[in-house]
Structures are given as structure tokens and as C-alpha cells.
mmCIF file of C-alpha atoms in Angstrom:
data_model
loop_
_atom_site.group_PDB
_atom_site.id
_atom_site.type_symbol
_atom_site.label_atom_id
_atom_site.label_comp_id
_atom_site.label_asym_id
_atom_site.label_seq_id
_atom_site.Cartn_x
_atom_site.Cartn_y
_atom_site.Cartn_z
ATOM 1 C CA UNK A 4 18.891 74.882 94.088
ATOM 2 C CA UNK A 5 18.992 75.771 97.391
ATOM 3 C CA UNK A 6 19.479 79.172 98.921
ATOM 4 C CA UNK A 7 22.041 80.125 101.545
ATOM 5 C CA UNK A 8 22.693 82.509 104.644
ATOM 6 C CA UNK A 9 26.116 83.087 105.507
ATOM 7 C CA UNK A 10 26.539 84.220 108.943
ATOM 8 C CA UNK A 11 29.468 85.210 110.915
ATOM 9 C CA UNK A 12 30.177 86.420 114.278
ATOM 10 C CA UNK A 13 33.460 88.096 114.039
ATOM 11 C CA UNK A 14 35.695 90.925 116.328
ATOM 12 C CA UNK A 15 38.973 92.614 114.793
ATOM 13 C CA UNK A 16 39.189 90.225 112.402
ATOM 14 C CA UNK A 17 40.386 93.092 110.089
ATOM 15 C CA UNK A 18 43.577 90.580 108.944
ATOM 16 C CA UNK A 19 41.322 87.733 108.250
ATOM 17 C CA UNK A 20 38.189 89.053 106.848
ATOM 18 C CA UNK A 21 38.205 89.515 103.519
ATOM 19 C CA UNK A 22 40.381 85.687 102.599
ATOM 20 C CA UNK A 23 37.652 84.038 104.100
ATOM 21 C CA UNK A 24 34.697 86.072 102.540
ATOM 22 C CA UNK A 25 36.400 86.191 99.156
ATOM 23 C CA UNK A 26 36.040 82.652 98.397
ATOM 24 C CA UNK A 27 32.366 82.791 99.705
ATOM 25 C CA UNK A 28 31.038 85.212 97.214
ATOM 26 C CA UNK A 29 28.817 83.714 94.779
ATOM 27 C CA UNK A 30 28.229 80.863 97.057
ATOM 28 C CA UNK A 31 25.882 82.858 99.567
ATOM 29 C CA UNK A 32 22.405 84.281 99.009
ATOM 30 C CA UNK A 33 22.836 86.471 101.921
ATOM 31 C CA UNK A 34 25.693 87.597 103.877
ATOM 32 C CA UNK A 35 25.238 88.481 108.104
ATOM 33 C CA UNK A 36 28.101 90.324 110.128
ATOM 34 C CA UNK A 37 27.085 90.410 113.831
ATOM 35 C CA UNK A 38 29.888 92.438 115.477
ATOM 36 C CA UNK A 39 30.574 91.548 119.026
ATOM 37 C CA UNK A 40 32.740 95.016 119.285
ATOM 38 C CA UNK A 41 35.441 95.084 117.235
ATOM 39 C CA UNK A 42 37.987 98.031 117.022
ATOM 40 C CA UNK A 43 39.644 97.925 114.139
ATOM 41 C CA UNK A 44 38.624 98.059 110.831
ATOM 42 C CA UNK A 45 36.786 94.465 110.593
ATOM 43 C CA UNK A 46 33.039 96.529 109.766
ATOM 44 C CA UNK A 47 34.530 98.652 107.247
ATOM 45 C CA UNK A 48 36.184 95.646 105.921
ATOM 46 C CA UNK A 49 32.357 93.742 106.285
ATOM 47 C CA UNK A 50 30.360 97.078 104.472
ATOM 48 C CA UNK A 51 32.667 96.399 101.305
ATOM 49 C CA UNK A 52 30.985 92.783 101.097
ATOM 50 C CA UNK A 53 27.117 93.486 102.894
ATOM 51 C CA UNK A 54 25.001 95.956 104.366
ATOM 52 C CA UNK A 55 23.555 92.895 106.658
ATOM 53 C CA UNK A 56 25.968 94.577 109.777
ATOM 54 C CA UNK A 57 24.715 94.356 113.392
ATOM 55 C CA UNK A 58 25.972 95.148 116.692
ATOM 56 C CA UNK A 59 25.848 92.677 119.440
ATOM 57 C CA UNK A 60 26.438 93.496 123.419
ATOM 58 C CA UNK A 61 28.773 90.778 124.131
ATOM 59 C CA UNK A 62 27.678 88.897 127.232
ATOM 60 C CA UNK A 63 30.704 86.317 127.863
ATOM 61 C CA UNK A 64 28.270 83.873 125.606
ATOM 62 C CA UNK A 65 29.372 82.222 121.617
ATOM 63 C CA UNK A 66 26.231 80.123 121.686
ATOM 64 C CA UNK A 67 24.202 82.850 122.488
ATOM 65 C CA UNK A 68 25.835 85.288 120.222
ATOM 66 C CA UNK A 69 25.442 82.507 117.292
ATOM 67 C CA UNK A 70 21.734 82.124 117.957
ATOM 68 C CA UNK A 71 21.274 85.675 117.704
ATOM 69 C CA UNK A 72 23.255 85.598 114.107
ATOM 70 C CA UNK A 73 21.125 82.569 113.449
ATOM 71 C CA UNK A 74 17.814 84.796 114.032
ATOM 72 C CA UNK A 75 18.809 87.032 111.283
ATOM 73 C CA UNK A 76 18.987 84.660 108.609
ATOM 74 C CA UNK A 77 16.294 83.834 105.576
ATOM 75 C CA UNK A 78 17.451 81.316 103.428
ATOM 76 C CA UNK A 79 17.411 77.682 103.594
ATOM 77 C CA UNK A 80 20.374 76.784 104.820
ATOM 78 C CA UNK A 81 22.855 78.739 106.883
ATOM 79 C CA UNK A 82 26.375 78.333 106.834
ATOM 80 C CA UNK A 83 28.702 79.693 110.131
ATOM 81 C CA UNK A 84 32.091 79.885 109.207
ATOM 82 C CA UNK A 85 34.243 81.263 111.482
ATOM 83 C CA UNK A 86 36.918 84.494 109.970
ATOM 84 C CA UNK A 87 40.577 82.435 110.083
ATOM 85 C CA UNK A 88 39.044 79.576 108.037
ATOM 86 C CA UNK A 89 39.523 79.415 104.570
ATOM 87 C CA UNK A 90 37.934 78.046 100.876
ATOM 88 C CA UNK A 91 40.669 76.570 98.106
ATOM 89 C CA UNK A 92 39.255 76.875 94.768
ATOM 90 C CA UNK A 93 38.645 72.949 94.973
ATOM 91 C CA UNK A 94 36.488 72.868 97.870
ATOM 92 C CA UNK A 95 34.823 76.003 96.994
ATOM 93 C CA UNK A 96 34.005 74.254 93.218
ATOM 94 C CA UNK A 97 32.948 71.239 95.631
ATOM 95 C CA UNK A 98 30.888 73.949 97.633
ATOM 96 C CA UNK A 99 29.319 75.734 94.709
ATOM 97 C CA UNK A 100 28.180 71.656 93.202
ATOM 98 C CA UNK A 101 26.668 71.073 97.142
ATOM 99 C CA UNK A 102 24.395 74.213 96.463
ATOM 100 C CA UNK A 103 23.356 73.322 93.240
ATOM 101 C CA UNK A 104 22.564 69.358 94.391
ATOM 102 C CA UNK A 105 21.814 69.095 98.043
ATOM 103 C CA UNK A 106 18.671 67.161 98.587
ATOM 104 C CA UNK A 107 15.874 69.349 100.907
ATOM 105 C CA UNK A 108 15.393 66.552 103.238
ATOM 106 C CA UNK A 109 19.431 66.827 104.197
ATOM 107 C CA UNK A 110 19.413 69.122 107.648
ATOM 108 C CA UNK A 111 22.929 68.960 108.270
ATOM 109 C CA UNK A 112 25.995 68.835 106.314
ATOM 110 C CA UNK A 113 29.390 68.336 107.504
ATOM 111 C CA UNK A 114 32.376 69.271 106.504
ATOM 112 C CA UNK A 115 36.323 68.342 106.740
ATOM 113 C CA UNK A 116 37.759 70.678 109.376
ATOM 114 C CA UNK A 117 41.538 70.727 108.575
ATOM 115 C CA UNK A 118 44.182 72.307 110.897
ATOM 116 C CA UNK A 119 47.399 73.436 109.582
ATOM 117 C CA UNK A 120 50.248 73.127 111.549
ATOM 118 C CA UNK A 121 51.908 75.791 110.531
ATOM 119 C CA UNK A 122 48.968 77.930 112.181
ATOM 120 C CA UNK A 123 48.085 78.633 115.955
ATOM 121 C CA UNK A 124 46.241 76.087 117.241
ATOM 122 C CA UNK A 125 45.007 74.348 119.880
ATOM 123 C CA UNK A 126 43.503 71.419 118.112
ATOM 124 C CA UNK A 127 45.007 67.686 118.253
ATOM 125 C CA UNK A 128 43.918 66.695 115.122
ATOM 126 C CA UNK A 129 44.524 67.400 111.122
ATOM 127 C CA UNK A 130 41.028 66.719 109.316
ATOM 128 C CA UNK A 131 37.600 66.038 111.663
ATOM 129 C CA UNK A 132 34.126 66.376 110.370
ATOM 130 C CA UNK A 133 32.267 68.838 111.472
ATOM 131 C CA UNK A 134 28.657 70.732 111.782
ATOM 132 C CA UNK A 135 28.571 73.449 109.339
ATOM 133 C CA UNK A 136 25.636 73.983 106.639
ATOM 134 C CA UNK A 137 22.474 74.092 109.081
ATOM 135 C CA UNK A 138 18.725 73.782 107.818
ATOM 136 C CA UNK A 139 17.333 76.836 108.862
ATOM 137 C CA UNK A 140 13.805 75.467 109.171
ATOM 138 C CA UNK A 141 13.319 72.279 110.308
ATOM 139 C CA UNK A 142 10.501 69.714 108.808
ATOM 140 C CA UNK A 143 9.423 67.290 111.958
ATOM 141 C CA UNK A 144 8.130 64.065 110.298
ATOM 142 C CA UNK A 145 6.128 60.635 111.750
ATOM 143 C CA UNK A 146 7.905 57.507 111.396
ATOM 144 C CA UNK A 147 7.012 53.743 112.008
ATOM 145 C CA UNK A 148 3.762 52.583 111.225
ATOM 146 C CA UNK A 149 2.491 51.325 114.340
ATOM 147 C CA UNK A 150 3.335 52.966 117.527
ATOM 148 C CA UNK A 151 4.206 55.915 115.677
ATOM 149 C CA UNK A 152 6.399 58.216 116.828
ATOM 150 C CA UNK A 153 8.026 61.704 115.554
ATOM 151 C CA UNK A 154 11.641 61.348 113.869
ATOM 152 C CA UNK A 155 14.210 63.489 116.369
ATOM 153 C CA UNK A 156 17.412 62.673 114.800
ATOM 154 C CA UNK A 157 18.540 65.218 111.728
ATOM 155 C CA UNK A 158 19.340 63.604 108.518
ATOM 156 C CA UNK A 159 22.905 64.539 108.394
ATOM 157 C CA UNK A 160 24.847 64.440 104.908
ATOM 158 C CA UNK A 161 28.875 64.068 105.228
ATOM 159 C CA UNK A 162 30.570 66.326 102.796
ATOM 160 C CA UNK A 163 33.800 66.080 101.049
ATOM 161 C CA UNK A 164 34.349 69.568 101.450
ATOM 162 C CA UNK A 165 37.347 70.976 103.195
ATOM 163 C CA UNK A 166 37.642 73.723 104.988
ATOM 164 C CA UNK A 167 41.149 74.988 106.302
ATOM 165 C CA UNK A 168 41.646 76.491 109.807
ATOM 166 C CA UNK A 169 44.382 79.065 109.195
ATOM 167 C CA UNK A 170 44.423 81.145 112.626
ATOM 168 C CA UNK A 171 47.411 83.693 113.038
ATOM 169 C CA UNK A 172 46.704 84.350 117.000
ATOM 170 C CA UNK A 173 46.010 81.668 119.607
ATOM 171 C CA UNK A 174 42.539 82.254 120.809
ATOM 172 C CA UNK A 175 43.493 80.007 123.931
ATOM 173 C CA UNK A 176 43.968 82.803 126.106
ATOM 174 C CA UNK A 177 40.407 83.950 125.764
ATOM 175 C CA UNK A 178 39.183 80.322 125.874
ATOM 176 C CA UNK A 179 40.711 79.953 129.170
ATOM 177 C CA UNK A 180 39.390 83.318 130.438
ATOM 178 C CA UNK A 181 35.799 82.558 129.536
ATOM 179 C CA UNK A 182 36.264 78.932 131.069
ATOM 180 C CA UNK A 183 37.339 80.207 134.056
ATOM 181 C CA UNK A 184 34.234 82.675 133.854
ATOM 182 C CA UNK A 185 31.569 79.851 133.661
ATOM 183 C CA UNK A 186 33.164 78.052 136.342
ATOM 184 C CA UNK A 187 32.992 81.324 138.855
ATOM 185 C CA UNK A 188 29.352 81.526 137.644
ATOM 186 C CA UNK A 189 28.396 78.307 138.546
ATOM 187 C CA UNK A 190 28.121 76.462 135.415
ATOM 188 C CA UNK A 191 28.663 72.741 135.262
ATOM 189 C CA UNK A 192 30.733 72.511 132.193
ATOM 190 C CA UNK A 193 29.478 69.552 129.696
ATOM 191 C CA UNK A 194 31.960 66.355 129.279
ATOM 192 C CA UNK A 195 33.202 68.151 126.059
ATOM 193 C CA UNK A 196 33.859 71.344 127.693
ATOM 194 C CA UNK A 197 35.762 70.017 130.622
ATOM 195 C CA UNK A 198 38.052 68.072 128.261
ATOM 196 C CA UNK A 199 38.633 71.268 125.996
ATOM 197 C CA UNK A 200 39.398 73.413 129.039
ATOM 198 C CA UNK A 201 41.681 70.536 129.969
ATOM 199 C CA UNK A 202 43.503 70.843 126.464
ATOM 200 C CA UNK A 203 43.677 73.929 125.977
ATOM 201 C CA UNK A 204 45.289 74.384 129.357
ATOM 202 C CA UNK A 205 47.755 71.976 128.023
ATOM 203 C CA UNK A 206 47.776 73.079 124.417
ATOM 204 C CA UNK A 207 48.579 77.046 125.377
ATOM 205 C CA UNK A 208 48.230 77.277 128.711
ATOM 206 C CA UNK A 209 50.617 79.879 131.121
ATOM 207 C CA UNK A 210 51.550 78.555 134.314
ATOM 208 C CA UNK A 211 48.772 81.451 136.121
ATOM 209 C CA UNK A 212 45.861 79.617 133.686
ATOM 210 C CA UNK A 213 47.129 76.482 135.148
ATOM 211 C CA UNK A 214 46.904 77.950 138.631
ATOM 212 C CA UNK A 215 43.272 79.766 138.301
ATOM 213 C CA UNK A 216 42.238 76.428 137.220
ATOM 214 C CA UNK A 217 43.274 74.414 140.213
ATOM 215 C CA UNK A 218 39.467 74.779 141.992
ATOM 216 C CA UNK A 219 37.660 73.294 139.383
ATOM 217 C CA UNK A 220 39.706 70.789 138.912
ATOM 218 C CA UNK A 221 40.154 69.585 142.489
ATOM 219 C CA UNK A 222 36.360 69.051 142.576
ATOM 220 C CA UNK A 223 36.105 67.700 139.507
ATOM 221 C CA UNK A 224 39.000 64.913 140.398
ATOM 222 C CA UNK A 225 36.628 63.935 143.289
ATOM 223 C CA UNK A 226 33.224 64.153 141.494
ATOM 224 C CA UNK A 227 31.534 61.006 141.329
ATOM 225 C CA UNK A 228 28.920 61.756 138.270
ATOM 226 C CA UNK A 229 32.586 62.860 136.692
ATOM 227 C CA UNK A 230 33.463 59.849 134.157
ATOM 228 C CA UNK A 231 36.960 57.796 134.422
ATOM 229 C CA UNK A 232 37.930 59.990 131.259
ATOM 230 C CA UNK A 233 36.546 63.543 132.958
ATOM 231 C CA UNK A 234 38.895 62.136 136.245
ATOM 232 C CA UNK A 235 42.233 61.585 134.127
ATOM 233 C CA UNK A 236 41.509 65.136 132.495
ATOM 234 C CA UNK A 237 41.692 66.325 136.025
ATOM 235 C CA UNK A 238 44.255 64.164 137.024
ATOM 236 C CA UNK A 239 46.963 65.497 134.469
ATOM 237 C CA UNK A 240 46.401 69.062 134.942
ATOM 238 C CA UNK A 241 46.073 68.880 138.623
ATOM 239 C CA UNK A 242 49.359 66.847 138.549
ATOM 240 C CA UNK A 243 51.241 69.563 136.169
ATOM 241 C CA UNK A 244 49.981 72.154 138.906
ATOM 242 C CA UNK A 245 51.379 70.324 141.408
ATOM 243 C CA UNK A 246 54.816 70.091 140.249
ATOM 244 C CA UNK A 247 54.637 74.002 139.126
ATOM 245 C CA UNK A 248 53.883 74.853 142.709
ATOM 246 C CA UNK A 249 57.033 72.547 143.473
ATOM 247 C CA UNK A 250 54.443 70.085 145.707
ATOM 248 C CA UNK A 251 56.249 66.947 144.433
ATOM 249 C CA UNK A 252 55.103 64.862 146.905
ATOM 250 C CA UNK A 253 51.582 65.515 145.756
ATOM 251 C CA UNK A 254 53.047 65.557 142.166
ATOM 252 C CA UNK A 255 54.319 61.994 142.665
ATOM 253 C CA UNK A 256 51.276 60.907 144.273
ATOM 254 C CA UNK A 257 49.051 61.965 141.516
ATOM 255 C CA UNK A 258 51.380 60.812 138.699
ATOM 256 C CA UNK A 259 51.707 57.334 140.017
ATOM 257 C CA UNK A 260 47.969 56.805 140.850
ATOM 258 C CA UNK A 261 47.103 58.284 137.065
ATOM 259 C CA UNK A 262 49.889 55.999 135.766
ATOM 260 C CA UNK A 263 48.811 53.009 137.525
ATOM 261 C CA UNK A 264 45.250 53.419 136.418
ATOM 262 C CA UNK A 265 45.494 54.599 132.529
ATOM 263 C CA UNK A 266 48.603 55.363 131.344
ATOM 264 C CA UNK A 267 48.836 58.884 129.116
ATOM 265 C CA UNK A 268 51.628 60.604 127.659
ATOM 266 C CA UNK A 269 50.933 63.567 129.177
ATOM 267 C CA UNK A 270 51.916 62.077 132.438
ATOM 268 C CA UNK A 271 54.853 60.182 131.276
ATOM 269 C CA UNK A 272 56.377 63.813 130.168
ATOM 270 C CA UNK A 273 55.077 65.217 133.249
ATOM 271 C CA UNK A 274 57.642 62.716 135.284
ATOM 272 C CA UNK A 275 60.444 63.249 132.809
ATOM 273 C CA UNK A 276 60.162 66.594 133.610
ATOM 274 C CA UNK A 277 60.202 65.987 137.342
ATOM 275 C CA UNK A 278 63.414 64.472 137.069
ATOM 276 C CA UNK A 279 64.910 66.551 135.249
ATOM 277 C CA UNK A 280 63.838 69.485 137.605
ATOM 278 C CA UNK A 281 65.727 67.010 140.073
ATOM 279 C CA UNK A 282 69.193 66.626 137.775
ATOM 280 C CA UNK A 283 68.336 62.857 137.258
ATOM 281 C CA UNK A 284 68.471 62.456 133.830
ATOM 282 C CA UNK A 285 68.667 58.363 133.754
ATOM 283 C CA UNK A 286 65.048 58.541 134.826
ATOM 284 C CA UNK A 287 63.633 61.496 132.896
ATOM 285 C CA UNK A 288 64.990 59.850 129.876
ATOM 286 C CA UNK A 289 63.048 56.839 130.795
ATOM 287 C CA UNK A 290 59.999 58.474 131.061
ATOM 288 C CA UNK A 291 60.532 60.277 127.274
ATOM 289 C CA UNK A 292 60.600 57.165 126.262
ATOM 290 C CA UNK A 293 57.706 56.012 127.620
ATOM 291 C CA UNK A 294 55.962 58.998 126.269
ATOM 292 C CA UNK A 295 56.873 58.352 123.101
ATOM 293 C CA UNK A 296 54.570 54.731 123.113
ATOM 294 C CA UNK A 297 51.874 55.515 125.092
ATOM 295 C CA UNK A 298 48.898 57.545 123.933
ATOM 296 C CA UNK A 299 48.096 60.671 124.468
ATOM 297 C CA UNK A 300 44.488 62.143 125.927
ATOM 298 C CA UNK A 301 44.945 66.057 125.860
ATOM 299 C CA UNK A 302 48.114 66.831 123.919
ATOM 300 C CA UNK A 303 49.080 65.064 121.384
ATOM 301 C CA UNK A 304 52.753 66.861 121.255
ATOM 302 C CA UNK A 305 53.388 64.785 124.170
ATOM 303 C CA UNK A 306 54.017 61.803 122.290
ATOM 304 C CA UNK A 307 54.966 62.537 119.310
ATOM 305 C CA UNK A 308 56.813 66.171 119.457
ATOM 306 C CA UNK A 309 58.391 66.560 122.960
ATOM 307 C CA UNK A 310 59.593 63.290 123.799
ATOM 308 C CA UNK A 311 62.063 63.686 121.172
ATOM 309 C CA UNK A 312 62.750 67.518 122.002
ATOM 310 C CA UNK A 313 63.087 66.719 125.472
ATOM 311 C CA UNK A 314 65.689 63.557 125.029
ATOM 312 C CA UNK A 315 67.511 66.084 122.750
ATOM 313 C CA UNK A 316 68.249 68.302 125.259
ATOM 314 C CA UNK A 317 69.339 65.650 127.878
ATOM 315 C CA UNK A 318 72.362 65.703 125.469
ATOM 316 C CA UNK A 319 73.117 69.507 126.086
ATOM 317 C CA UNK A 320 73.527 68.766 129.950
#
């Protein structure tokens, strides 16, 4: 049976502490708090579960503060849950068979990430597999047997496990303030991070995030190694900024050009709600409606919650 290192990175997580540990114990070999400066009662919480308690200097950095939690650990595996997600008693029975069965060639195992609605949060989607048991050592191995070569790719084992995301604060507002941190340092953000800045702006975003964000965007619309994808991103919130700052003939200009070359429903509700900033509600119902069929690429509210709140509304006026 394998062994396994549980380590968290956590701050004032006093309210969520303790549900996500209690389903843990038994499950890990080893339990690691690293602290990034929480004050509130998150390490007394933490002492009543391990002694394994560190302080960390935050530096504006989760990957870096994860390695350092990762340095700590011993076991075979480590598992990185984050404090608002939570164990059932089904997928912690599914958990405690995984421990007991996992092969020791498996390096990865993903699980179900599953986002309740009824939470905060700025995901699109209900159930996605993700990263989350991690071979703490890894075993390089030769393959092929002529022209051998080493094996790179991790043998990654798909779970059924489910693990629920039950957040009670939106953590978009310190998302967007350590986005906008890496862009005034100089960091090229990845593919994946410009399209979660992009939907988190949209997900939780206050017209001043919208507004600090204009710069990168505006460079990143005219970016050539930016992808068609990374140039839509840009194009929707640079478009929402426009028509916040009242610019609607660059609004238009950028709604029709994003239209006319992939058609999202963030734009769609984006023109509705021009119109209706303009009392013409023949055409903002139009463009509900259009939202309502075409696909959405950063929030998926946009075509399937708002269109319908939105034509609602028209019938208040």
C-alpha cells in the first residue's frame, strides 16, 4: 500500500479547515500546513490535526509556494488539496480503496473536480479532471528497443474520485490582483493564464479590474505569436471596456469585427447591452437571443443564464 503526504498551502482558512481535513484523516501518512500568513485562527485550527506547521514569506507566487510545500513531503505520493474542497464519504471510501490498490508505476492520478453552483465560483464547468495525487519521486525509464530513448510522459491514472469545490468567498479579486501583478512585472502570461485572467474578469470582475486590465489586453489584441483564441479573449474584454468607458464607436467596432470573425455569446450580450444603454430594446432583444444559441468562450452565464435574465427585464421597461 502506498504511503501519502498531504500538503496544503492555506491563509485564514479558519471556516474551511477542519471539513476538508476531517475527511482526510486516515487517508494521509503525513499531514503539511505551509502558512502563507494567515490571521485568524487557521494554525490553531492546523496544530489540532499536525505538528508539520511552517511559515512561508509570501512572494506574490502559488507555484512557488506549492514547490516549497512539495519539498517538505516524504511519502510516495503527495496529495494538494486546496481548504474549500471537500471528501463525501463515497469518494473518500473510493479514496481510502486508491491507497490500498494504486499500482507504483502510476505517477499521476486525477481526479473529478466538481463545482457547485450554489458556491462562489469562477469556474465554467461542473465536473473536469484534474492533477491531484503526485508521485513524489519520479522513476525515469528507457523505452524502444532500437534508437532508444528515455520515456518523458507520466503514466497518468484517471480516477473516479470526486472531489467537491465548496468555496464561500470569491477568490477572483485576488486572482485579478496577482494577474495584474505579473503583467506590471513583465511576465508573459501562458495561453492558459491569459484565458483565466480573461474569465475571471468576466466571471467576477468590477468595472476598475476591467479598466487596470485594458494595457495588457490592447497588446495582446495586436500580438502576432497571440493565437486566434488568445485574440477573441482580448477582443471581448477589450470590447466590454470599451462600452464601460462609453467609447461606443470603438465598442461597435470591436463587437462587429469579433462577431464577424467567431461569433461568442459574450459578445452577443455585450451588444444587447449596448442597446439597451441606448433605450432600443427591439435590438437588444435580438441580440439575447442570439446569445442564447451561440457558444460561449469565457462565461458560460452568457448563454445560458443572462440571456433569459436580460429579456426578462426588457418586460419591466
Amino acid at each position: 500500500m502506498i504511503t501519502i503526504s498531504v500538503c496544503m498551502i492555506v491563509k485564514n482558512e479558519e471556516r474551511h479547515l477542519a471539513r476538508c481535513l476531517d475527511p482526510l484523516r486516515g487517508l494521509w501518512d503525513e499531514l503539511i500546513i505551509v502558512d502563507t500568513g494567515s490571521t485568524d485562527r487557521t494554525k490553531e485550527i492546523a496544530s489540532g490535526y499536525t505538528d508539520r506547521i511552517y511559515d512561508y514569506q509570501w512572494r506574490d507566487d502559488f507555484a512557488h509556494a506549492r514547490n516549497y510545500a512539495f519539498s517538505l513531503a516524504g511519502c510516495d505520493y503527495i496529495y494538494a488539496p486546496d481548504a474549500d474542497e471537500v471528501l463525501d464519504d463515497e469518494n473518500r471510501r473510493r479514496f481510502s480503496l486508491l491507497k490500498q490498490t494504486l499500482l507504483p508505476e502510476i505517477e499521476i492520478v486525477q481526479m473529478i473536480y466538481v463545482n457547485r453552483h450554489d458556491h462562489k465560483t469562477t469556474e465554467n464547468f461542473e465536473k473536469d479532471l484534474r492533477p491531484k495525487l503526485f508521485k513524489r519521486l519520479r522513476t525515469f525509464q528507457w523505452i524502444d528497443p532500437v534508437h532508444e530513448t528515455i520515456r518523458l510522459t507520466p503514466i497518468v491514472y484517471d480516477s473516479d474520485i470526486e472531489i467537491l469545490h465548496m468555496p464561500e468567498d470569491s477568490h477572483a479579486g485576488r486572482d485579478l490582483s496577482l494577474f495584474r501583478s505579473c503583467v506590471q512585472k513583465g511576465h508573459r502570461l501562458s495561453a492558459r493564464l491569459h484565458d483565466m485572467y480573461a474569465r475571471e474578469l468576466f466571471m467576477a470582475g468590477t468595472p476598475e479590474d476591467f479598466l487596470a486590465a485594458e494595457g495588457f489586453f490592447q497588446d495582446s489584441l495586436h500580438d502576432p505569436a497571440r493565437s486566434d483564441d488568445e485574440h477573441m479573449e482580448a477582443l471581448c474584454v477589450l470590447a466590454r471596456i470599451s462600452r464601460l468607458k462609453k467609447d461606443y464607436p470603438g465598442f461597435l467596432s470591436l463587437c462587429l469585427n469579433g462577431i464577424a470573425a467567431s461569433p461568442c455569446a459574450e459578445l452577443c450580450i455585450e451588444a444587447g447591452d449596448y442597446y439597451m444603454e441606448i433605450n432600443d430594446h427591439e435590438n437588444a432583444r435580438d441580440w439575447y437571443e442570439n446569445a442564447r444559441s451561440t457558444p460561449a468562450i469565457l462565461d458560460i452565464r452568457c448563454q445560458d443564464q443572462f440571456p433569459d435574465e436580460r429579456i426578462e427585464g426588457l418586460f419591466l421597461f
